Amino acid sequence: MKKPPPVPILETRRLILRPPILADFSRWAEMMTDADAARFLGGVQPPEATWRVFMTMGGAWSLTGVGMFSVLERETGLWLGRVGPWRPLGWPGNEIGWGLHPGAQGRGVGLEAAVATMDYAFDVLDWSYVIHCIAPDNGPSQRLAHRLGSTRLGPAQLPPPGREVRVDRWGQSRAQWRATLRR
């Protein structure tokens, strides 16, 4: 049985990305009570439901070596959102997904964190392809995927319990990422 890679910490100019810790929960739960921020993350959820997702991410890191990173502002340590490599059982591919706290939106945080995570997925996890599952009416995420160089590949089917959720699969290969990366 293959052992998961060591738990990573990624750093960018403004951000620190690391697996979630208990101290992140209050801001994560706050994000999930905001209707706009939670709209494409399963909808508004009470803290008890958010707790289960939060714990799933922590467990995913320890069992598989992938999960959503907590994105922290380097200067203050403030939790800004979650971005990361994700591949649940039955998922339509190896995903780089994201969700940002309302206070972090519109500041380039998503792009900066997603670029670092794409590099991690291709260079460390050795993924040959990544996808992003994006609702057809989620314009901000579509624009972020486009800025990353991903293209819309068509509708995707999520596994239960998300089978009824409409998403499009966006993505790109490692070769495309390396050929078109403009930093």
C-alpha positions as CSV (number, residue, x, y, z in Angstrom):
1,M,0.0,0.0,0.0
2,K,1.3,3.4,-1.0
3,K,1.9,5.9,1.8
4,P,0.5,9.4,1.3
5,P,3.1,12.1,0.7
6,P,4.1,14.3,3.7
7,V,1.6,17.0,4.6
8,P,2.7,20.0,2.5
9,I,2.8,23.7,3.3
10,L,2.9,26.0,0.2
11,E,3.8,29.6,0.3
12,T,3.3,32.4,-2.2
13,R,4.0,36.1,-2.1
14,R,0.9,36.8,0.0
15,L,-0.4,33.4,1.1
16,I,0.3,30.3,3.1
17,L,-1.6,27.1,2.1
18,R,-1.6,24.2,4.5
19,P,-4.0,21.5,5.5
20,P,-6.8,22.7,7.8
21,I,-6.4,22.8,11.6
22,L,-9.1,23.2,14.2
23,A,-8.4,26.9,14.6
24,D,-9.7,27.4,11.0
25,F,-13.1,26.1,11.7
26,S,-14.8,29.3,12.8
27,R,-13.9,31.2,9.6
28,W,-14.8,28.1,7.5
29,A,-18.2,27.9,9.2
30,E,-18.7,31.6,8.7
31,M,-18.0,31.3,5.0
32,M,-20.7,28.5,4.8
33,T,-23.3,30.7,6.4
34,D,-22.9,33.4,3.8
35,A,-25.4,32.8,1.0
36,D,-23.2,34.2,-1.8
37,A,-20.0,32.4,-0.7
38,A,-21.8,29.1,-0.1
39,R,-24.0,29.2,-3.1
40,F,-21.8,26.9,-5.2
41,L,-20.3,25.0,-2.3
42,G,-23.5,23.0,-1.4
43,G,-25.5,26.0,-0.1
44,V,-25.8,27.6,3.3
45,Q,-25.0,25.1,6.0
46,P,-25.3,25.2,9.8
47,P,-22.0,24.8,11.7
48,E,-22.9,21.1,12.5
49,A,-23.0,20.2,8.7
50,T,-19.9,22.4,8.0
51,W,-18.1,20.5,10.8
52,R,-18.6,17.2,8.9
53,V,-17.2,18.6,5.7
54,F,-14.3,20.3,7.6
55,M,-13.4,17.0,9.3
56,T,-13.7,15.2,5.9
57,M,-11.0,17.5,4.5
58,G,-8.7,16.8,7.5
59,G,-9.2,13.1,7.1
60,A,-8.6,13.2,3.4
61,W,-5.2,14.8,4.0
62,S,-4.2,12.1,6.5
63,L,-5.6,9.1,4.5
64,T,-4.9,10.1,0.8
65,G,-2.5,13.0,0.9
66,V,-4.9,15.4,-0.9
67,G,-7.6,17.7,0.3
68,M,-8.5,21.4,0.4
69,F,-5.7,23.6,1.8
70,S,-6.6,26.3,4.2
71,V,-5.6,29.6,2.6
72,L,-4.1,32.1,5.0
73,E,-3.1,35.6,4.5
74,R,0.7,35.5,5.1
75,E,0.9,38.9,6.9
76,T,-2.0,38.3,9.4
77,G,-2.6,34.6,9.4
78,L,-6.3,35.3,8.6
79,W,-8.2,32.3,7.1
80,L,-9.3,33.4,3.6
81,G,-10.7,30.2,2.1
82,R,-10.0,26.7,0.9
83,V,-8.3,25.7,-2.3
84,G,-6.8,22.4,-3.2
85,P,-6.4,19.1,-4.9
86,W,-9.4,16.9,-4.4
87,R,-10.4,13.4,-5.7
88,P,-13.3,11.8,-3.9
89,L,-14.4,8.3,-4.9
90,G,-16.4,8.5,-8.1
91,W,-15.4,12.0,-8.9
92,P,-15.1,12.9,-12.6
93,G,-11.3,13.5,-12.3
94,N,-8.5,14.9,-10.2
95,E,-9.9,18.3,-9.2
96,I,-8.4,21.6,-8.1
97,G,-11.3,23.3,-6.4
98,W,-11.8,26.5,-4.4
99,G,-14.1,28.4,-2.2
100,L,-13.3,31.8,-0.7
101,H,-14.5,33.7,2.4
102,P,-16.5,36.8,1.3
103,G,-13.7,39.0,2.6
104,A,-11.2,37.4,0.3
105,Q,-13.1,37.6,-2.9
106,G,-12.1,40.0,-5.7
107,R,-8.5,40.3,-4.4
108,G,-6.7,37.8,-6.6
109,V,-6.5,35.3,-3.7
110,G,-8.2,32.5,-5.6
111,L,-5.8,32.9,-8.6
112,E,-2.7,33.0,-6.5
113,A,-3.7,30.0,-4.4
114,A,-4.9,28.0,-7.4
115,V,-1.6,28.6,-9.3
116,A,0.4,27.3,-6.4
117,T,-2.0,24.3,-6.1
118,M,-1.8,23.5,-9.8
119,D,2.0,23.5,-9.6
120,Y,1.7,21.2,-6.6
121,A,-0.7,18.8,-8.3
122,F,1.5,18.5,-11.5
123,D,4.9,18.6,-9.9
124,V,4.5,16.8,-6.5
125,L,1.4,14.7,-6.9
126,D,2.4,13.9,-10.5
127,W,-1.1,14.4,-11.8
128,S,-1.2,14.4,-15.6
129,Y,-4.6,16.3,-15.8
130,V,-6.7,18.4,-13.5
131,I,-10.3,19.4,-13.7
132,H,-12.5,22.0,-12.0
133,C,-16.2,21.2,-11.5
134,I,-18.1,24.5,-11.9
135,A,-21.8,25.2,-12.0
136,P,-22.9,26.6,-15.4
137,D,-24.0,29.9,-13.7
138,N,-20.9,30.4,-11.6
139,G,-19.3,33.2,-13.6
140,P,-16.5,34.0,-11.1
141,S,-15.2,30.4,-11.0
142,Q,-15.4,30.1,-14.8
143,R,-13.3,33.3,-15.1
144,L,-10.8,31.9,-12.6
145,A,-10.6,28.6,-14.5
146,H,-10.1,30.5,-17.7
147,R,-7.3,32.6,-16.2
148,L,-5.6,29.4,-15.1
149,G,-5.7,28.3,-18.8
150,S,-8.4,25.7,-18.3
151,T,-11.2,25.2,-20.9
152,R,-14.8,24.0,-20.6
153,L,-14.9,20.3,-21.4
154,G,-18.7,19.8,-21.1
155,P,-21.1,18.5,-18.5
156,A,-19.9,16.2,-15.7
157,Q,-21.8,13.8,-13.4
158,L,-20.9,14.0,-9.7
159,P,-21.3,11.0,-7.5
160,P,-24.0,10.7,-4.8
161,P,-25.1,12.7,-2.9
162,G,-24.3,15.4,-5.6
163,R,-25.8,13.5,-8.6
164,E,-28.5,16.1,-9.1
165,V,-26.0,19.1,-9.0
166,R,-25.3,20.5,-12.5
167,V,-21.7,21.1,-13.2
168,D,-19.4,21.6,-16.1
169,R,-16.0,20.0,-16.2
170,W,-13.2,22.5,-16.9
171,G,-9.6,21.3,-17.2
172,Q,-6.2,21.0,-18.7
173,S,-3.2,18.7,-19.0
174,R,0.2,19.1,-17.4
175,A,1.6,19.8,-20.8
176,Q,-1.0,22.6,-21.4
177,W,-0.3,24.1,-18.0
178,R,3.4,24.2,-18.6
179,A,3.0,25.5,-22.2
180,T,0.6,28.3,-21.4
181,L,1.6,29.3,-17.9
182,R,2.1,33.1,-17.8
183,R,3.3,34.4,-14.4
